[in-house]
Short mmCIF file of C-alpha atoms and ligand atoms in Angstrom, two decimals:
data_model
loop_
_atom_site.label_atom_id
_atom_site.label_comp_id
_atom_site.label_asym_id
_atom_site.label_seq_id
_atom_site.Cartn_x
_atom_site.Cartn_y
_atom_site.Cartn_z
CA UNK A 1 0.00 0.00 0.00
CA UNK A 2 2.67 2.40 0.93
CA UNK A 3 4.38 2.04 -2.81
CA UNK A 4 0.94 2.17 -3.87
CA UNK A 5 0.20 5.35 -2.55
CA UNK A 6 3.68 6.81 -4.10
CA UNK A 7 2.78 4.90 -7.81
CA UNK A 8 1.69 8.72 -9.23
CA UNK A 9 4.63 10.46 -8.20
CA UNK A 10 7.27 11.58 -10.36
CA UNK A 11 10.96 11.52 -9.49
CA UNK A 12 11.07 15.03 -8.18
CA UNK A 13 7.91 14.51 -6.12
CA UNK A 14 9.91 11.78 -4.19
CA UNK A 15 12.86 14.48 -2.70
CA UNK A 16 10.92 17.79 -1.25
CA UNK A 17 10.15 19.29 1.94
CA UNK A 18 8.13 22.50 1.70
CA UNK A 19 7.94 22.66 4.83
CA UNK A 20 9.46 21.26 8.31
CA UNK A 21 6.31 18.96 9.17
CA UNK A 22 6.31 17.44 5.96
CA UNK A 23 8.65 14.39 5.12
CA UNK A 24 9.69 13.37 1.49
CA UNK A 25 7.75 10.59 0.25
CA UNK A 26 11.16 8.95 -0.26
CA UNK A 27 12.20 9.88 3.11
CA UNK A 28 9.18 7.58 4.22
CA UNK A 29 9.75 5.19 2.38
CA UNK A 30 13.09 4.02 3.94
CA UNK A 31 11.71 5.03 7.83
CA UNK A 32 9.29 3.07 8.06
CA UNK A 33 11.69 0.02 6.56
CA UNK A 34 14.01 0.83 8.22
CA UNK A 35 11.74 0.20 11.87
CA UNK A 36 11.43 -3.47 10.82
CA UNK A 37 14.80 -3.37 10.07
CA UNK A 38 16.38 -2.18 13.13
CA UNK A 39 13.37 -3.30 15.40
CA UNK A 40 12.98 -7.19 14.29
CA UNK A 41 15.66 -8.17 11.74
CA UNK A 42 18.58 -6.62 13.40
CA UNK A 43 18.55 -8.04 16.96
CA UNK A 44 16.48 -11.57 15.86
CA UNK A 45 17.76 -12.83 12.62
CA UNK A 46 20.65 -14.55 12.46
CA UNK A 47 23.76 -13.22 10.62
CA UNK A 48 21.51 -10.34 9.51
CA UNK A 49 23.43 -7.81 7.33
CA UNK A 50 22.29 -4.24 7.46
CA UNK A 51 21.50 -2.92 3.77
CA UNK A 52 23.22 -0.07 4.28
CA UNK A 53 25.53 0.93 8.00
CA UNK A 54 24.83 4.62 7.06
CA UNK A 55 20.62 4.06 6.63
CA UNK A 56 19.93 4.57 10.93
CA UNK A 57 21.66 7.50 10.92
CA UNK A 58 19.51 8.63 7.87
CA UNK A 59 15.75 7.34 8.58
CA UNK A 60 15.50 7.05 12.47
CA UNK A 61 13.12 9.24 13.13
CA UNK A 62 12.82 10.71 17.06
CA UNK A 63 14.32 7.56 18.76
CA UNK A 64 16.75 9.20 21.63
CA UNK A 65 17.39 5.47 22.18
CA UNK A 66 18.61 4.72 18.65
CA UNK A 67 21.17 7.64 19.03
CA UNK A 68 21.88 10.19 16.85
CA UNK A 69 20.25 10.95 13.54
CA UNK A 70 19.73 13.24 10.53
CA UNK A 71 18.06 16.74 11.67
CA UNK A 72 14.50 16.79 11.02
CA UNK A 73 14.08 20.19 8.73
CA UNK A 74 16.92 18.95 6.87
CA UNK A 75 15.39 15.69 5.32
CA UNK A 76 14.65 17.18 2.02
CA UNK A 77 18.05 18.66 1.32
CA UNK A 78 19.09 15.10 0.79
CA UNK A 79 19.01 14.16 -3.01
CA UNK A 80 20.96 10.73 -1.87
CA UNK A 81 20.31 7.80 -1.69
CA UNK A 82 18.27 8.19 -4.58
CA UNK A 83 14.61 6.83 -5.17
CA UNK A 84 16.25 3.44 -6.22
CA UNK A 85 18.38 2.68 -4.23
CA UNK A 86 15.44 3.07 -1.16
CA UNK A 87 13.24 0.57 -3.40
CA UNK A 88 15.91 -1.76 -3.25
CA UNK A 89 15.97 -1.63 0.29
CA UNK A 90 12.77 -1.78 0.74
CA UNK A 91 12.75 -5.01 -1.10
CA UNK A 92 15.82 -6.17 1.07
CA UNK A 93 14.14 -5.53 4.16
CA UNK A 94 10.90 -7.67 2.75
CA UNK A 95 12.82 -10.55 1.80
CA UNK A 96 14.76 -10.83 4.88
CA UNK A 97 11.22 -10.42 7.09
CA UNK A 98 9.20 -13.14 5.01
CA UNK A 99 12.38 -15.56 5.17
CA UNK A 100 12.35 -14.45 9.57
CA UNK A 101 8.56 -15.01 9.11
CA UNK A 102 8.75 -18.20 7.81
CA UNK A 103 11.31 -19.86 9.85
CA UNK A 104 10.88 -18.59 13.45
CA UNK A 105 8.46 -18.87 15.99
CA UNK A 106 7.31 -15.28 17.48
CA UNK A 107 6.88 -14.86 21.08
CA UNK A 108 4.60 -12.19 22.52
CA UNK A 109 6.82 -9.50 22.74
CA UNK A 110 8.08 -9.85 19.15
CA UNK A 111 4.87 -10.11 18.14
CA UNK A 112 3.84 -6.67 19.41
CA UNK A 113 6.90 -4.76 17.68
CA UNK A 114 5.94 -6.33 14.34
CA UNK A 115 2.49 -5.33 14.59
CA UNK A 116 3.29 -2.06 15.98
CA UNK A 117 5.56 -2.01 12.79
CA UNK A 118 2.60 -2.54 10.53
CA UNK A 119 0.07 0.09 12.53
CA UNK A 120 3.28 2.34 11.96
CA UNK A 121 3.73 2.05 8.68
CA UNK A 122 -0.31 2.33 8.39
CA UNK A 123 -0.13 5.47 9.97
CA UNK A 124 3.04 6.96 7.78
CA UNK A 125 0.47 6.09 4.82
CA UNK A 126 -1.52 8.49 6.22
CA UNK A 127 1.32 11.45 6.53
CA UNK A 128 2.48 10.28 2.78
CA UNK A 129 -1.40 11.38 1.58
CA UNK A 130 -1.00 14.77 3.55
CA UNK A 131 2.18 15.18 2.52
CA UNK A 132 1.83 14.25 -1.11
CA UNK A 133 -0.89 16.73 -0.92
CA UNK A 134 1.21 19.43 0.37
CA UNK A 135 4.30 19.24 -2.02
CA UNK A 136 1.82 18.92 -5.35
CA UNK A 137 -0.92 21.47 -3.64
CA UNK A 138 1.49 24.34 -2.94
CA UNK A 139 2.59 24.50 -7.06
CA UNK A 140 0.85 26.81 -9.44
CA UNK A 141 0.15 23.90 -11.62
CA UNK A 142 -2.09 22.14 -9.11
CA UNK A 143 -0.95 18.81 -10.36
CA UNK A 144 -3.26 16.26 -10.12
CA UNK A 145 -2.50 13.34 -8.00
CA UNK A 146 -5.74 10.52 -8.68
CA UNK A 147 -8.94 11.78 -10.65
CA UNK A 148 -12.03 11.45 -8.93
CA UNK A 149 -14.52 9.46 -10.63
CA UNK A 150 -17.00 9.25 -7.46
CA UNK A 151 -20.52 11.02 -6.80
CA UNK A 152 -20.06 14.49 -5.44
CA UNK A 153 -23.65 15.57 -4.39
CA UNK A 154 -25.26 14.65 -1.42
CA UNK A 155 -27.42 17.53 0.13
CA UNK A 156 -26.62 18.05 3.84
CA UNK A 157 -29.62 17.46 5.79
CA UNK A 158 -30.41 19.81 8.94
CA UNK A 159 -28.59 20.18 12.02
CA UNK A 160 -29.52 17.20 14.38
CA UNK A 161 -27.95 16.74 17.75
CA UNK A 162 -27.62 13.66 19.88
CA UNK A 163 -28.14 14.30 23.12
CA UNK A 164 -26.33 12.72 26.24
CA UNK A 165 -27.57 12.59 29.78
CA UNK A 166 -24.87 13.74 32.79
CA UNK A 167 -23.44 11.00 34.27
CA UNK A 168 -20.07 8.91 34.87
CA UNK A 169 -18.91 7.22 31.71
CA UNK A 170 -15.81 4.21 30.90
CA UNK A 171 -12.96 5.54 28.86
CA UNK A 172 -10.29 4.33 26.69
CA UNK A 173 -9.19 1.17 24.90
CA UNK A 174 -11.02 -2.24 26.24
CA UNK A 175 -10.70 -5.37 24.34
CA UNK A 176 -7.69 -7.60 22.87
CA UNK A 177 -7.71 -6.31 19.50
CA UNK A 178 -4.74 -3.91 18.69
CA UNK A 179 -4.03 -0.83 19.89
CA UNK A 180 -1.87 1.77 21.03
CA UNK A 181 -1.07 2.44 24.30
CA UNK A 182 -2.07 6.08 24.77
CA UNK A 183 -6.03 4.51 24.34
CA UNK A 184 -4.92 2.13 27.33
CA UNK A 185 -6.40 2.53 30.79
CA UNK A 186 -10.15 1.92 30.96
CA UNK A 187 -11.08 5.15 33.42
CA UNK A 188 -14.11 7.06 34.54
CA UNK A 189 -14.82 10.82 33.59
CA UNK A 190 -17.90 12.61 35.00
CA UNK A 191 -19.63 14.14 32.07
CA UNK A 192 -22.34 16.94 32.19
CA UNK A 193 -25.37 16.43 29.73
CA UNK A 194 -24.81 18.02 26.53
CA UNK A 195 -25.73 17.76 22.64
CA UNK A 196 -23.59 16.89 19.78
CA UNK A 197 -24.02 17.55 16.05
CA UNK A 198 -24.45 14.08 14.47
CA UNK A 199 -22.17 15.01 11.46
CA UNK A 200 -19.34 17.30 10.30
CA UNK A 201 -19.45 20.47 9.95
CA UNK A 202 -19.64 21.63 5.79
CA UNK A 203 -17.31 23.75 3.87
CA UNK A 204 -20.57 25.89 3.05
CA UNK A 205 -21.39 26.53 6.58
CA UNK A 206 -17.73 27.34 6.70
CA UNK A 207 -17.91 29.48 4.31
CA UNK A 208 -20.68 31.68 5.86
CA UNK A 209 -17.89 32.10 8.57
CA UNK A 210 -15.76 33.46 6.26
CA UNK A 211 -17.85 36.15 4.50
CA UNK A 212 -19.34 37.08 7.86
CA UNK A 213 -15.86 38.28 8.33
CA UNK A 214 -15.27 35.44 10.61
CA UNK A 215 -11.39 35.56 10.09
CA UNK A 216 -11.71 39.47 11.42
CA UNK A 217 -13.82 39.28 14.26
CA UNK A 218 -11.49 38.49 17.47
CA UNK A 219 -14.14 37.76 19.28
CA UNK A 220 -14.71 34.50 17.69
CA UNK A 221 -10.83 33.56 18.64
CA UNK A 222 -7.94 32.06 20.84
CA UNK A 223 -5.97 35.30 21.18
CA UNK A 224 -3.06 32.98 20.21
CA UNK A 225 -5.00 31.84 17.43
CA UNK A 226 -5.77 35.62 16.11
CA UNK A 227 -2.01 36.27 16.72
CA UNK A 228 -1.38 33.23 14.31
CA UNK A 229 -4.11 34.49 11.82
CA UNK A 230 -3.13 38.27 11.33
CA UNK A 231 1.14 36.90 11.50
CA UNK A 232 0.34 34.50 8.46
CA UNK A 233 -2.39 36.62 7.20
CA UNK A 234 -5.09 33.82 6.85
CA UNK A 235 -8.49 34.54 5.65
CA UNK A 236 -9.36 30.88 4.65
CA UNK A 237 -8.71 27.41 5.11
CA UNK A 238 -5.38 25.77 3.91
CA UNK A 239 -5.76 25.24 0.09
CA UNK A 240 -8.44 27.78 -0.30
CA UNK A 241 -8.70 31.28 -2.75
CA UNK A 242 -11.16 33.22 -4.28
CA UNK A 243 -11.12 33.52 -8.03
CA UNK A 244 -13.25 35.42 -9.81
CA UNK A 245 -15.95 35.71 -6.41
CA UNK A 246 -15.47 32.08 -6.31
CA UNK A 247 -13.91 29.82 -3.58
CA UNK A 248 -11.95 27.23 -4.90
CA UNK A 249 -9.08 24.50 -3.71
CA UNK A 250 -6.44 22.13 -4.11
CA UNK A 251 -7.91 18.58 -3.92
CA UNK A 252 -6.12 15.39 -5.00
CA UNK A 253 -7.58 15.45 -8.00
CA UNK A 254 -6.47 18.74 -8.69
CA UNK A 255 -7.95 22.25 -8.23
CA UNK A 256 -11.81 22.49 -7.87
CA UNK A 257 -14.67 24.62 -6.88
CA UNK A 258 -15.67 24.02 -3.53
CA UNK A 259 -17.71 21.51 -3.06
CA UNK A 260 -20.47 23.26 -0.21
CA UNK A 261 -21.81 19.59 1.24
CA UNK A 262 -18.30 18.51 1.77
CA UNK A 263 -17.31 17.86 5.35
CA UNK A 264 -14.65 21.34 5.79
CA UNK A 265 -10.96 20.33 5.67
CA UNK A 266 -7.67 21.73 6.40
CA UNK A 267 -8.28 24.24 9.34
CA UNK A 268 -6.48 24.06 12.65
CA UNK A 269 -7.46 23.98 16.35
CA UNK A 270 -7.24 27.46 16.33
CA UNK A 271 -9.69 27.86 13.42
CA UNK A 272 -12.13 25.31 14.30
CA UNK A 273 -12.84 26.81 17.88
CA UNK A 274 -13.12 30.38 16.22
CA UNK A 275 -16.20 28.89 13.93
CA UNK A 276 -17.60 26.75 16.95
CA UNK A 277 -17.53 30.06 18.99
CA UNK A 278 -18.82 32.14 16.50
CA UNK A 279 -22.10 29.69 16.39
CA UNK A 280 -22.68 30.51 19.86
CA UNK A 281 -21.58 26.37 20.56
CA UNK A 282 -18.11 24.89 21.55
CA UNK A 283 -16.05 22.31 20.21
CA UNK A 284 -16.40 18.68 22.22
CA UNK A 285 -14.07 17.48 25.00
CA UNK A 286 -12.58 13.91 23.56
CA UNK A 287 -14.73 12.12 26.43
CA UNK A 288 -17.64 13.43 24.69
CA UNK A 289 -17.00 12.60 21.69
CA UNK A 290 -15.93 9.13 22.55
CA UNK A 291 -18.89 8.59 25.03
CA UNK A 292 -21.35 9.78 21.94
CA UNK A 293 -19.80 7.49 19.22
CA UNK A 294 -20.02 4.66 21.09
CA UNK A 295 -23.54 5.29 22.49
CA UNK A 296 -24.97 6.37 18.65
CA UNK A 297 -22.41 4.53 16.09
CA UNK A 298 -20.29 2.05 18.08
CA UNK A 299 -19.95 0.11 14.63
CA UNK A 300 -18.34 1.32 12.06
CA UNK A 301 -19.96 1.22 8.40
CA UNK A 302 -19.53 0.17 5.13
CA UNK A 303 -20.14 3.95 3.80
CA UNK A 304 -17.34 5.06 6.35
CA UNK A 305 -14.37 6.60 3.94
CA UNK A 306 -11.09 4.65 3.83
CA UNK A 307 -7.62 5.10 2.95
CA UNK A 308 -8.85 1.49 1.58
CA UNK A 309 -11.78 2.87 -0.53
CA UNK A 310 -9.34 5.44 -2.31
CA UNK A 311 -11.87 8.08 -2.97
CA UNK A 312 -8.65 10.68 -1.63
CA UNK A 313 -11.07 13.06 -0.48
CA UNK A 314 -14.00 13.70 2.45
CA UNK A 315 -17.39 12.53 1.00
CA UNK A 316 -20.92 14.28 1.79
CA UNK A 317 -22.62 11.58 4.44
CA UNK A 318 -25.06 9.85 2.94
CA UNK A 319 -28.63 10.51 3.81
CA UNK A 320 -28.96 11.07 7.74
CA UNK A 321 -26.65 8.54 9.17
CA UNK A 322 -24.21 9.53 12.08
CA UNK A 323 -21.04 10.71 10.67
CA UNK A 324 -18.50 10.04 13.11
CA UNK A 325 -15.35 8.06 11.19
CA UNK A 326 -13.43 8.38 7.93
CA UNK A 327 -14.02 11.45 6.66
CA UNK A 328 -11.55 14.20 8.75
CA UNK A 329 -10.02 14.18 12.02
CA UNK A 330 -12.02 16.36 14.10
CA UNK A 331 -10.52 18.45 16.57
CA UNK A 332 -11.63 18.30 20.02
CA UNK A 333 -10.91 20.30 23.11
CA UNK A 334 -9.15 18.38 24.92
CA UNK A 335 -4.80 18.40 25.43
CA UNK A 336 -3.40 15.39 24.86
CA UNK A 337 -2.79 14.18 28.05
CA UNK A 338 -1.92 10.29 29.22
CA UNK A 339 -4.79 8.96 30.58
CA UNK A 340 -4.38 8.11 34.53
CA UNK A 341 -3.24 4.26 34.11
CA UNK A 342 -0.96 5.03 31.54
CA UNK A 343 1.92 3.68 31.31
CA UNK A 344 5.54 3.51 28.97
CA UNK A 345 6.60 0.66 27.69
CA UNK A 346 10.67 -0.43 28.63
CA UNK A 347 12.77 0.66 25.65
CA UNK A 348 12.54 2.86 22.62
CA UNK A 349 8.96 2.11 21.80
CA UNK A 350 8.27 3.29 24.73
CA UNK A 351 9.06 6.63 22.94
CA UNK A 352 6.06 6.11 20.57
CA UNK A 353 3.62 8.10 21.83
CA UNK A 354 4.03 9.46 25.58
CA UNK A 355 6.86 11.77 25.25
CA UNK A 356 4.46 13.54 23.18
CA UNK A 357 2.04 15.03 25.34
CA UNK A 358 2.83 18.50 25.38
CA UNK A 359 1.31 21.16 23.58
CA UNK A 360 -1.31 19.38 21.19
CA UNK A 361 -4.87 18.89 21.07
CA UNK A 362 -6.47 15.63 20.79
CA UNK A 363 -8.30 14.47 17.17
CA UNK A 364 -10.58 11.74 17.02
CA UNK A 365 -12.56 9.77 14.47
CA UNK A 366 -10.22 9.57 11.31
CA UNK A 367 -9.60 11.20 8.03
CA UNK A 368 -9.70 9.60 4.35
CA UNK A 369 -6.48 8.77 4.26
CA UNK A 370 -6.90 6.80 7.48
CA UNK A 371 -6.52 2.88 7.10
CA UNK A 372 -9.86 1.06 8.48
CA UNK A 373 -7.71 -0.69 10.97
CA UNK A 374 -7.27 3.07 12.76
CA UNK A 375 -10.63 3.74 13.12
CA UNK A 376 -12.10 2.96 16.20
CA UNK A 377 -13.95 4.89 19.16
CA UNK A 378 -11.14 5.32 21.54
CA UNK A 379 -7.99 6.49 19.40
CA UNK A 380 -6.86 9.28 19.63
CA UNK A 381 -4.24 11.53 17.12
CA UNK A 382 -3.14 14.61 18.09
CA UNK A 383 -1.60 17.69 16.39
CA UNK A 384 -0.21 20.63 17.47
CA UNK A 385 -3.03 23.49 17.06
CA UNK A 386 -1.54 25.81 14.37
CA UNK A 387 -1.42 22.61 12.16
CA UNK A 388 -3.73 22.79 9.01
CA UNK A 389 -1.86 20.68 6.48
CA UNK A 390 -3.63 16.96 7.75
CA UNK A 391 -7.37 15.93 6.71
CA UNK A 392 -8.39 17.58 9.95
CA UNK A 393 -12.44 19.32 10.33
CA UNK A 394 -15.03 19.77 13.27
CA UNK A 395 -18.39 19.09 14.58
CA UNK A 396 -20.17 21.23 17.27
CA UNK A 397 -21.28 20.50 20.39
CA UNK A 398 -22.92 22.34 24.17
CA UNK A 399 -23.73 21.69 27.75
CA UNK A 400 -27.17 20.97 28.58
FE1 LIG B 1 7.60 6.99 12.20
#
């Protein structure tokens, strides 16, 4: 899937970084091979040869424990080693793991640093889309990435909300099916009643908070959020102009009018609690927005949009179901915080997810680009809140 996802790409698509938070594609292409590599094939197959000494230095990403590495901002200065050479290692590194695959016998602990290799490399899928998005979206030519051949128009039905009575509600990950361990820790949360909107939030109700003058208003805003607007001079989400009276954007199948039933994409924290506010309503805590999926859409359906289902884009819902997963990440209001069993791992997976809890807001539900085996009720992704480049959007919520 992740060569796949890289098959439109020209050669020159493969080395940029526009900017720090994106990776080149070719740059993930080797890190997350290079996690099976030094993770499983290193330290449990015998006589193992690395494919290259020079390669950990290169594609570790943020492991302290792995030691030293290449500086983040810097990854797309690096025209070598070329596209090739990282197919060929990719192709190393698969050979090696379904020769170790057929021959050995896993024990648990093994186990859970292959899968976590797979979830991770699920996940980098994911970034690829955003960041494939990025490095063709920011060029005058709008190059298109996959033509969209799907329906477009679905009319959003009215504003529902699903109400939830006050009470104390279980939290977090509970079952033996994957998952990571920042979902881990059933726990209680008191919860005052409140409402929910039972879908996203459009890009033509966005757009009514743009020509109200939305963007202007700081009454709507974060101050550090109006700081951030009037700095970088937004007046729109990322991808978005006005030609001609006319609000257009970068999609992956090139640039488009805007599609008004669309779920909105490509706002940040900041930007999502200005329109929330501005609707006289608030943007949900994660509890709520976990204790409302599971009590109105604890399965997830067939309609639900997949990295899987390739559509590359956020679909209109279809009639009135519940929109909870698949089509943006939806920010809530909560800081990503561990929960109160958490706890690290030993090693450098234990520096997966925990050292990150500083200074980022929880997302929940899942994007487009997501693969189906991310989507479930109690993950949770997290960005920091000036971040607009993702698949992220919003619903609304209030207290009762
Ligand atoms: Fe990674």
């Amino acid at each position: 899937m992740t060569e796949e996802i890289c098959e439109p790409l020209q050669p020159e698509d493969f080395v940029v970084q526009p900017v720090v938070d994106v990776s080149p594609p070719k740059w993930h292409l080797a890190h997350t091979t290079w996690f099976f590599e030094n993770f499983v094939l290193k330290s449990n197959l015998k006589d193992y040869k690395l494919f290259d000494k020079d390669y950990h230095f290169l594609f570790n990403s943020y492991y302290e424990t792995e030691g030293d590495r290449w500086v983040r901002s810097e990854r797309g200065a690096l025209t070598r080693p070329w596209v090739n050479e990282i197919m060929a290692y990719r192709k190393y590194v698969d050979e090696h793991m379904r020769h170790f695959l057929q021959d050995c016998e896993l024990d648990e602990a093994l186990s859970d640093v292959l899968t976590i290799g797979i979830h991770h490399e699920q996940q980098h899928q994911e970034l690829l889309v955003y960041d494939i998005k990025h490095i063709l979206g920011i060029n005058p030519l709008f190059p298109t990435y996959k033509p969209f051949n799907g329906p477009k128009e679905k009319p959003i039905l009215e504003e529902k909300y699903l109400k939830v009575t006050e009470g104390v509600y279980d939290i977090g990950y509970e079952g033996s099916a994957f998952h990571f361990d920042n979902e881990e820790g059933r726990h209680k949360v008191f919860l005052h009643g409140y409402q929910i909107l039972d879908r996203l939030i459009t890009a033509g109700e966005f757009m009514e908070f743009i020509e109200a003058g939305g963007y202007e208003d700081h009454n709507h805003w974060l101050m550090e959020g109006f700081e951030w607007a009037k700095k970088e001079t937004i007046k729109a989400p990322f991808y978005w102009f006005k030609e001609d009276g006319v609000w257009k954007h970068y999609t992956l199948a090139g640039l488009e009018e805007v599609n008004p039933n669309e779920p909105i994409t490509h706002i940040n924290f900041y930007e999502a609690d200005a329109f929330a506010k501005w609707k006289g309503k608030r943007l949900p805590t994660e509890f709520e927005w976990e204790v409302a999926c599971k009590k109105y859409q604890p399965e997830i359906p067939d309609s639900a949009n997949f990295l899987d289902q390739r559509h590359f884009r956020p679909m209109p819902r279809v009639g009135n179901e519940y929109q909870f997963y698949g089509d943006v990440w939806e920010w809530t209001n909560s800081a990503y915080q561990p929960y109160p069993f958490y706890q690290k791992v030993e090693g450098a997976l234990g520096e997966y997810n925990g050292k990150f809890m500083i200074n980022q807001m929880v997302l929940r539900g899942g994007s487009y680009a997501t693969m189906k085996d991310h989507i479930r009720p109690t993950y949770r992704n997290f960005f920091h809140p000036h971040l607009r480049w993702q698949f992220t959007g919003l619903r609304l919520a209030e207290t009762l």
